[in-house]
Coordinates of C-alpha atoms in Angstrom, one line a residue:
Chain F
M1 CA -122.5 21.4 -311.7
P2 CA -125.5 23.5 -312.7
A3 CA -128.2 23.6 -310.0
E4 CA -131.5 21.8 -310.7
T5 CA -134.4 24.1 -311.7
P6 CA -136.2 25.1 -308.5
V7 CA -139.8 23.7 -308.2
I8 CA -141.1 27.1 -307.1
E9 CA -139.4 30.4 -307.8
M10 CA -140.6 33.9 -307.0
R11 CA -138.8 36.9 -308.4
H12 CA -139.5 40.5 -307.2
V13 CA -143.1 39.7 -306.4
D14 CA -145.2 42.7 -305.2
K15 CA -148.9 42.8 -304.3
H16 CA -151.1 45.5 -302.8
Y17 CA -154.5 45.4 -301.2
G18 CA -155.5 49.0 -301.9
A19 CA -153.0 51.1 -300.0
L20 CA -151.6 48.1 -298.1
H21 CA -148.4 46.7 -299.6
V22 CA -148.9 43.1 -298.6
L23 CA -146.0 41.5 -300.5
Q24 CA -142.9 43.6 -301.0
D25 CA -140.2 42.5 -303.4
I26 CA -140.5 38.8 -302.5
N27 CA -137.7 36.6 -303.8
L28 CA -137.9 32.9 -302.9
S29 CA -136.9 29.7 -304.5
V30 CA -137.8 26.2 -303.3
D31 CA -135.8 23.2 -304.6
K32 CA -137.1 19.8 -305.2
G33 CA -137.6 17.9 -301.9
E34 CA -137.2 21.0 -299.8
V35 CA -139.5 21.8 -296.9
V36 CA -139.8 25.6 -296.4
V37 CA -141.7 26.9 -293.4
L38 CA -143.1 30.4 -293.5
I39 CA -143.5 32.0 -290.2
G40 CA -144.5 35.5 -289.0
P41 CA -147.1 37.5 -287.1
S42 CA -150.6 37.7 -288.5
G43 CA -150.9 40.2 -291.3
S44 CA -147.3 39.6 -292.3
G45 CA -148.3 38.3 -295.7
K46 CA -147.2 34.7 -295.3
S47 CA -150.6 33.2 -296.2
T48 CA -150.9 35.6 -299.1
L49 CA -147.5 34.6 -300.3
C50 CA -148.5 30.9 -300.1
R51 CA -151.7 31.5 -302.0
T52 CA -150.0 33.4 -304.8
I53 CA -148.0 30.3 -305.7
N54 CA -151.1 28.6 -307.2
R55 CA -152.6 32.0 -308.1
L56 CA -155.5 31.9 -305.6
E57 CA -154.1 35.4 -305.1
T58 CA -153.0 37.4 -308.1
I59 CA -149.8 39.5 -308.0
D60 CA -149.2 43.1 -309.2
S61 CA -145.7 42.6 -310.5
G62 CA -142.8 40.2 -310.5
E63 CA -142.7 36.6 -311.6
I64 CA -143.6 33.3 -310.3
L65 CA -142.2 30.2 -312.0
I66 CA -143.1 26.6 -311.5
E67 CA -140.3 24.3 -312.6
G68 CA -139.0 27.2 -314.6
E69 CA -142.3 27.9 -316.4
P70 CA -144.1 31.2 -315.7
L71 CA -147.4 30.8 -313.9
P72 CA -150.2 30.9 -316.5
Q73 CA -153.0 33.5 -316.5
E74 CA -156.6 32.4 -316.0
G75 CA -157.9 29.5 -318.1
K76 CA -157.2 25.9 -318.9
E77 CA -153.4 26.3 -318.5
L78 CA -153.8 27.7 -315.0
A79 CA -156.1 24.8 -314.1
K80 CA -153.6 22.4 -315.4
M81 CA -150.8 24.0 -313.3
R82 CA -153.0 24.1 -310.2
A83 CA -153.6 20.3 -310.6
E84 CA -149.9 19.8 -310.2
I85 CA -149.6 21.8 -307.0
G86 CA -151.4 20.5 -303.9
M87 CA -153.0 22.9 -301.5
V88 CA -154.2 22.3 -298.0
F89 CA -156.3 25.0 -296.3
Q90 CA -156.7 26.1 -292.7
S91 CA -160.4 25.3 -292.9
F92 CA -160.0 22.0 -294.7
N93 CA -162.5 23.0 -297.5
L94 CA -163.6 19.4 -298.2
F95 CA -166.6 19.3 -300.6
A96 CA -169.5 19.3 -298.2
H97 CA -171.9 17.5 -300.5
K98 CA -169.6 14.6 -301.4
T99 CA -168.5 11.6 -299.5
I100 CA -164.9 11.3 -298.3
L101 CA -164.1 8.9 -301.0
D102 CA -165.7 11.1 -303.7
N103 CA -163.7 14.1 -302.3
V104 CA -160.5 12.2 -303.0
T105 CA -161.5 10.8 -306.4
L106 CA -163.0 13.9 -307.9
G107 CA -159.8 15.5 -309.0
P108 CA -158.3 12.3 -310.6
R109 CA -161.5 11.5 -312.3
E110 CA -162.4 15.0 -313.6
V111 CA -158.9 16.4 -314.3
L112 CA -156.6 13.4 -314.9
K113 CA -159.5 11.3 -316.4
T114 CA -158.5 8.3 -314.3
P115 CA -161.1 5.5 -314.6
K116 CA -163.5 5.3 -311.6
D117 CA -162.2 1.9 -310.2
V118 CA -158.6 2.9 -310.5
A119 CA -159.3 6.3 -308.8
E120 CA -161.2 4.6 -306.0
Q121 CA -158.5 2.0 -305.4
E122 CA -155.9 4.7 -305.1
A123 CA -158.1 6.9 -303.0
M124 CA -158.7 4.1 -300.5
R125 CA -154.9 3.5 -300.4
L126 CA -154.3 7.2 -299.7
L127 CA -157.1 7.3 -297.1
A128 CA -155.5 4.3 -295.4
R129 CA -152.2 6.0 -295.4
V130 CA -153.6 9.0 -293.6
G131 CA -155.6 6.7 -291.3
V132 CA -159.2 7.6 -292.3
E133 CA -160.1 4.7 -294.6
A134 CA -162.9 3.7 -292.2
Q135 CA -164.7 7.0 -292.8
A136 CA -164.6 6.7 -296.7
H137 CA -168.4 6.6 -297.1
K138 CA -169.3 9.4 -294.6
V139 CA -169.6 13.1 -295.5
P140 CA -167.1 15.7 -294.2
A141 CA -169.4 17.1 -291.5
Q142 CA -169.4 13.7 -289.8
L143 CA -165.6 13.8 -289.3
S144 CA -163.5 15.5 -286.7
G145 CA -161.3 18.4 -287.8
G146 CA -158.2 16.4 -287.7
Q147 CA -159.7 13.7 -289.8
Q148 CA -161.0 16.2 -292.3
Q149 CA -157.6 17.8 -292.6
R150 CA -156.0 14.4 -293.3
V151 CA -158.6 13.7 -296.0
A152 CA -157.7 17.1 -297.5
I153 CA -154.1 16.0 -297.6
A154 CA -155.1 12.7 -299.3
R155 CA -157.2 14.7 -301.8
S156 CA -154.2 16.7 -302.7
L157 CA -151.9 13.6 -302.9
A158 CA -154.4 11.9 -305.3
M159 CA -153.3 14.5 -307.9
H160 CA -149.6 13.4 -307.6
P161 CA -148.5 17.0 -307.0
K162 CA -145.0 18.3 -307.7
A163 CA -145.2 20.4 -304.6
M164 CA -147.7 21.0 -301.8
L165 CA -148.7 24.2 -300.1
F166 CA -150.0 24.2 -296.6
D167 CA -151.8 27.3 -295.4
E168 CA -151.9 27.1 -291.6
P169 CA -153.0 23.5 -291.7
T170 CA -153.4 23.1 -288.0
S171 CA -154.6 26.5 -286.9
A172 CA -158.3 25.6 -286.9
L173 CA -157.7 22.3 -285.0
D174 CA -158.3 21.5 -281.4
P175 CA -155.0 20.8 -279.7
E176 CA -155.4 17.1 -279.5
M177 CA -155.8 16.8 -283.2
I178 CA -152.8 18.9 -284.3
N179 CA -150.4 16.0 -283.9
E180 CA -152.3 13.6 -286.1
V181 CA -152.1 16.1 -288.9
L182 CA -148.5 17.0 -288.3
E183 CA -147.5 13.3 -288.3
V184 CA -148.9 12.9 -291.8
M185 CA -147.0 16.0 -292.9
V186 CA -143.8 14.8 -291.3
E187 CA -144.1 11.5 -293.1
L188 CA -144.7 13.4 -296.4
A189 CA -141.6 15.5 -295.8
R190 CA -139.5 12.4 -295.1
E191 CA -140.7 10.9 -298.4
G192 CA -139.2 13.8 -300.2
M193 CA -142.3 15.9 -301.0
T194 CA -141.5 19.6 -301.8
M195 CA -143.5 21.6 -299.3
V196 CA -144.2 25.2 -298.4
V197 CA -145.8 25.4 -295.0
V198 CA -147.3 28.4 -293.3
T199 CA -147.4 27.4 -289.6
H200 CA -146.7 28.4 -286.1
E201 CA -145.8 24.8 -285.1
M202 CA -142.1 25.3 -284.1
N203 CA -141.6 21.7 -283.3
F204 CA -142.7 20.7 -286.8
A205 CA -140.4 23.4 -288.3
R206 CA -137.4 22.2 -286.3
R207 CA -138.0 18.5 -287.0
V208 CA -138.6 18.6 -290.7
S209 CA -138.0 21.9 -292.4
N210 CA -134.8 22.7 -294.3
R211 CA -135.4 26.4 -294.1
V212 CA -137.4 28.8 -292.1
I213 CA -138.5 32.1 -293.7
F214 CA -139.6 34.8 -291.3
M215 CA -141.9 37.5 -292.7
A216 CA -143.2 40.8 -291.3
D217 CA -145.1 43.6 -292.9
G218 CA -145.1 42.0 -296.3
Q219 CA -141.3 41.4 -296.4
I220 CA -139.0 38.5 -295.9
V221 CA -137.1 39.7 -292.9
E222 CA -134.8 36.8 -292.4
E223 CA -134.3 33.2 -293.4
G224 CA -132.1 30.4 -292.2
T225 CA -132.0 26.8 -291.1
P226 CA -134.5 26.1 -288.3
D227 CA -131.7 25.8 -285.7
E228 CA -130.2 29.1 -286.8
F229 CA -133.5 30.9 -286.8
F230 CA -135.0 29.6 -283.6
D231 CA -131.8 29.6 -281.5
H232 CA -130.1 32.7 -282.9
P233 CA -132.6 35.0 -284.7
K234 CA -130.7 37.9 -286.2
S235 CA -133.4 40.6 -286.5
L236 CA -135.2 42.3 -283.6
R237 CA -138.6 41.6 -285.3
A238 CA -137.8 37.9 -285.3
K239 CA -136.6 37.9 -281.7
D240 CA -139.8 39.7 -280.6
F241 CA -142.0 37.4 -282.5
L242 CA -140.3 34.2 -281.1
D243 CA -140.6 35.6 -277.6
S244 CA -144.2 36.3 -278.0
I245 CA -145.1 32.8 -279.3
R246 CA -143.0 31.2 -276.6
G247 CA -145.0 33.2 -274.1
H248 CA -142.0 35.0 -272.5
Chain Z
M1 CA -227.4 24.8 -306.7
G2 CA -225.5 22.7 -304.2
Y3 CA -222.2 20.8 -304.4
S4 CA -223.9 17.6 -305.8
E5 CA -225.5 19.5 -308.6
L6 CA -222.3 21.5 -309.3
F7 CA -220.3 18.3 -309.6
A8 CA -223.0 16.6 -311.6
T9 CA -222.9 19.4 -314.1
Y10 CA -219.2 20.5 -314.0
G11 CA -217.4 17.5 -312.4
E12 CA -215.8 16.5 -315.7
K13 CA -214.7 20.1 -316.4
Y14 CA -213.2 20.3 -312.9
L15 CA -211.1 17.2 -313.5
Q16 CA -209.9 18.7 -316.8
A17 CA -209.2 21.9 -315.0
I18 CA -207.1 20.2 -312.3
F19 CA -205.2 18.4 -315.0
E20 CA -204.6 21.6 -316.9
T21 CA -203.4 23.5 -313.8
L22 CA -201.1 20.7 -312.8
S23 CA -199.7 20.0 -316.3
M24 CA -199.1 23.7 -316.9
T25 CA -197.4 23.9 -313.5
A26 CA -195.1 21.0 -314.3
V27 CA -194.2 22.3 -317.8
C28 CA -193.6 25.9 -316.5
F29 CA -191.6 24.8 -313.5
A30 CA -189.4 22.4 -315.4
I31 CA -188.6 25.1 -318.0
A32 CA -188.1 27.7 -315.3
M33 CA -185.7 25.5 -313.4
V34 CA -183.5 25.0 -316.5
L35 CA -183.6 28.7 -317.3
S36 CA -182.8 29.7 -313.7
V37 CA -179.7 27.5 -313.7
L38 CA -178.6 29.0 -317.0
I39 CA -179.3 32.6 -315.8
T40 CA -177.6 32.0 -312.5
V41 CA -174.5 30.6 -314.2
M42 CA -174.4 33.8 -316.4
R43 CA -174.7 35.9 -313.2
V44 CA -171.7 34.3 -311.6
S45 CA -169.6 33.8 -314.7
P46 CA -166.3 35.6 -315.2
I47 CA -167.6 37.3 -318.3
K48 CA -169.0 40.7 -317.4
P49 CA -171.6 41.1 -320.3
L50 CA -173.1 37.8 -319.3
R51 CA -173.3 38.9 -315.7
I52 CA -175.1 42.1 -316.8
V53 CA -177.6 40.3 -319.0
G54 CA -178.3 37.8 -316.2
D55 CA -178.9 40.5 -313.6
L56 CA -181.0 42.5 -316.0
Y57 CA -183.2 39.5 -316.8
V58 CA -183.9 38.9 -313.1
Q59 CA -184.5 42.6 -312.3
V60 CA -186.9 43.0 -315.3
F61 CA -189.0 39.9 -314.9
R62 CA -189.1 39.8 -311.1
N63 CA -190.5 43.3 -311.1
I64 CA -193.3 43.1 -313.6
P65 CA -196.7 41.9 -312.4
G66 CA -197.7 38.6 -313.9
V67 CA -200.8 40.0 -315.5
A68 CA -198.8 42.8 -317.2
L69 CA -196.4 40.2 -318.5
L70 CA -199.2 38.1 -319.8
I71 CA -200.8 41.2 -321.5
I72 CA -197.4 42.0 -323.1
V73 CA -196.9 38.4 -324.4
A74 CA -200.5 37.9 -325.5
Y75 CA -201.4 41.3 -326.9
A76 CA -198.2 43.3 -327.5
L77 CA -196.0 40.6 -329.1
P78 CA -198.4 40.1 -332.0
Y79 CA -197.4 43.6 -333.1
L80 CA -193.9 42.2 -333.5
K81 CA -195.4 39.4 -335.5
I82 CA -194.9 37.0 -332.6
M83 CA -198.2 35.3 -332.2
L84 CA -198.3 32.4 -329.7
P85 CA -201.2 30.1 -328.9
W86 CA -203.1 31.3 -325.8
K87 CA -201.8 28.6 -323.6
A88 CA -198.2 29.2 -324.6
C89 CA -198.7 32.9 -323.8
V90 CA -199.7 32.0 -320.3
E91 CA -196.8 29.6 -320.0
V92 CA -194.3 32.1 -321.3
A93 CA -195.4 34.7 -318.7
V94 CA -195.3 32.2 -315.9
V95 CA -191.9 30.9 -316.9
L96 CA -190.4 34.4 -317.2
L97 CA -191.6 35.2 -313.7
A98 CA -190.7 31.9 -312.1
S99 CA -187.2 31.8 -313.6
A100 CA -186.3 35.2 -312.3
F101 CA -187.3 34.2 -308.8
G102 CA -185.7 30.8 -309.3
S103 CA -182.4 32.4 -310.1
E104 CA -182.6 34.4 -306.9
N105 CA -183.1 31.2 -305.0
F106 CA -180.0 29.7 -306.6
M107 CA -178.0 32.8 -305.9
T108 CA -178.9 32.5 -302.3
G109 CA -177.8 28.9 -302.4
I110 CA -174.5 29.8 -304.1
N111 CA -173.9 32.6 -301.6
A112 CA -174.3 30.0 -298.8
I113 CA -171.4 28.0 -300.3
G114 CA -168.1 29.0 -298.7
V115 CA -165.5 30.6 -301.0
G116 CA -163.2 27.8 -299.6
Q117 CA -165.3 25.2 -301.5
I118 CA -164.5 27.0 -304.7
E119 CA -160.9 27.6 -303.9
A120 CA -160.5 23.9 -303.1
A121 CA -162.1 23.0 -306.4
R122 CA -159.8 25.4 -308.4
S123 CA -156.8 24.2 -306.5
I124 CA -157.2 20.5 -307.6
G125 CA -157.3 21.8 -311.1
L126 CA -161.0 21.9 -311.9
T127 CA -161.9 24.5 -314.6
F128 CA -164.6 27.1 -314.1
T129 CA -167.2 24.8 -315.8
Q130 CA -166.2 21.8 -313.8
T131 CA -166.2 23.8 -310.6
M132 CA -169.8 25.0 -311.4
T133 CA -171.1 21.6 -312.5
K134 CA -169.4 19.5 -309.8
I135 CA -169.3 21.7 -306.8
V136 CA -171.3 24.9 -307.0
I137 CA -174.5 23.9 -308.8
P138 CA -175.1 20.6 -306.9
Q139 CA -174.7 22.4 -303.5
A140 CA -176.8 25.3 -304.6
L141 CA -179.6 22.9 -305.9
R142 CA -179.6 21.1 -302.6
S143 CA -179.8 24.1 -300.4
A144 CA -182.5 25.6 -302.7
V145 CA -185.0 22.8 -302.2
L146 CA -187.2 24.6 -299.7
P147 CA -187.3 28.0 -301.5
M148 CA -187.9 26.1 -304.8
T149 CA -190.8 24.3 -303.2
N150 CA -192.3 27.7 -302.4
L151 CA -191.6 28.7 -306.0
L152 CA -193.3 25.6 -307.3
I153 CA -196.4 26.4 -305.3
A154 CA -196.2 30.0 -306.5
T155 CA -195.9 28.7 -310.1
M156 CA -199.0 26.7 -309.7
L157 CA -201.0 29.6 -308.3
T158 CA -199.6 31.9 -311.1
T159 CA -201.0 29.6 -313.8
A160 CA -204.3 31.2 -312.7
L161 CA -203.3 33.8 -315.2
G162 CA -204.9 31.4 -317.7
S163 CA -208.2 32.8 -316.6
Q164 CA -207.4 36.0 -318.4
V165 CA -207.2 34.4 -321.9
P166 CA -209.6 32.0 -323.6
L167 CA -208.2 28.6 -322.8
N168 CA -209.8 25.3 -323.8
P169 CA -209.9 23.3 -321.6
Q170 CA -209.7 25.8 -318.8
E171 CA -207.6 25.7 -315.7
L172 CA -209.0 25.9 -312.1
T173 CA -209.4 29.7 -312.0
G174 CA -210.7 30.1 -315.5
L175 CA -213.3 27.4 -314.9
V176 CA -214.6 29.4 -311.9
S177 CA -215.3 32.4 -314.3
F178 CA -216.8 30.0 -316.8
I179 CA -219.2 28.6 -314.2
T180 CA -220.2 31.9 -312.5
T181 CA -221.1 33.5 -315.8
R182 CA -223.5 30.6 -316.5
E183 CA -225.0 29.9 -313.1
T184 CA -226.2 33.2 -311.7
A185 CA -227.4 32.0 -308.3
I186 CA -224.3 29.8 -307.5
G187 CA -222.5 32.2 -305.2
I188 CA -219.2 31.2 -303.7
L189 CA -219.4 27.4 -304.4
P190 CA -217.2 27.2 -307.5
F191 CA -214.5 29.4 -305.9
T192 CA -214.5 27.1 -302.9
V193 CA -213.9 24.0 -304.9
S194 CA -211.0 25.6 -306.8
A195 CA -209.5 27.0 -303.6
V196 CA -209.6 23.6 -301.9
A197 CA -207.9 22.1 -304.9
Y198 CA -205.1 24.7 -304.9
A199 CA -204.7 24.4 -301.2
G200 CA -204.6 20.6 -301.2
F201 CA -202.0 20.5 -303.9
S202 CA -199.9 23.2 -302.2
V203 CA -199.9 21.2 -299.0
L204 CA -198.8 18.0 -300.8
L205 CA -196.0 19.9 -302.7
G206 CA -194.9 21.4 -299.4
L207 CA -194.7 18.0 -297.7
A208 CA -192.8 16.5 -300.7
G209 CA -190.4 19.5 -300.6
N210 CA -189.7 19.0 -296.9
A211 CA -189.1 15.3 -297.5
I212 CA -186.6 15.9 -300.4
D213 CA -184.9 18.6 -298.4
K214 CA -184.3 16.2 -295.5
R215 CA -182.7 13.7 -297.8
V216 CA -180.4 16.0 -299.8
R217 CA -179.6 18.8 -297.4
V218 CA -175.8 19.4 -297.2
I219 CA -174.6 19.3 -293.6
R220 CA -172.0 21.8 -292.9

């Protein structure tokens, strides 16, 4: 049986920042419904990798395919593709001058041309799903970090994405708010969303990910199921890294 | 000649002058705002020639004294067969000056917007134009209210350039020249009246600007 086309595929991707080789011959494919966690020390290139997938970072060589189609260059085609890939940032990046409701409806109304009332109904449903419907008419600065991040997830979901990218979604949060965001992500994963998650949350990785990819110095050093990786890391780099985040 | 005599003789002209100053201010500021948005969009656009033209515009018109600009528009352009009415000459000079400064105010507003706002906009699929009109310009406008209030006041004061060309009716500064050339013993009185008018309107505009800023400021 031929395998289904991967939702995201990277082939021999390279990227430099000046002399720094931040992505080195990256090959990665993410199937529909798969949850892939990218883990690694800071500066390993995991965020950069995540951001190349919707071309917030350009690449020097190699190929990135979304459902088998090459990632378009700048312009309308790229905007269209970006609309189909959700992105959740470390610092939430909600639109500061818009209400929570308008943050969620902006994409559907401007990009998908959804009528206002339909977009608002769906936005309220999504806000309820992530538990912040009571804040719909406030502006982002009035919400806690955890609430803002859940709104950011709702904003992405409103575009009915084929896949979602999470770039350290809980790293800027106070400890007591991390779980409320992770719970939303766990639920999304259970519902079959294709996800690429850059995170240090090992519990999350164990509970929901299908695959853990460990990066260091711009390379994929090893990958495996979460149990394999966390319990029996093969490379020295991964062992050192796991020791350091476990505080041994 | 005292105040009562001054107003008895020139009261009507003062009212006209106030109207002229305020209406020129309104016209110039409105046009300058539209122009500064356009120039600023050019300056942040992905197209390099547009960016260069936008930057050049600001550097040129920000760095020429208003009077020199007026002289160019009023007395040099006619050599190129461009002959504007006197009032339009003043307005063009004021608009060129104000739009250059206005664009700088918007740039400051844009620089205050985190790159994350723009990345978030691009990542939900907004095009460059949509990102500008829905995210960047609205936030830049809101954070530019206070500097733009200053610019509005400066625009009003710059319409005093109208005193350098024959306007009819005259604006507040031109009227002072008009009166002092006719009333030799009048001293500082006509200046004082115009100065009080300028200062009064500046204070009002400043208060209005503060009130608007409080309402629309983006909390981050």
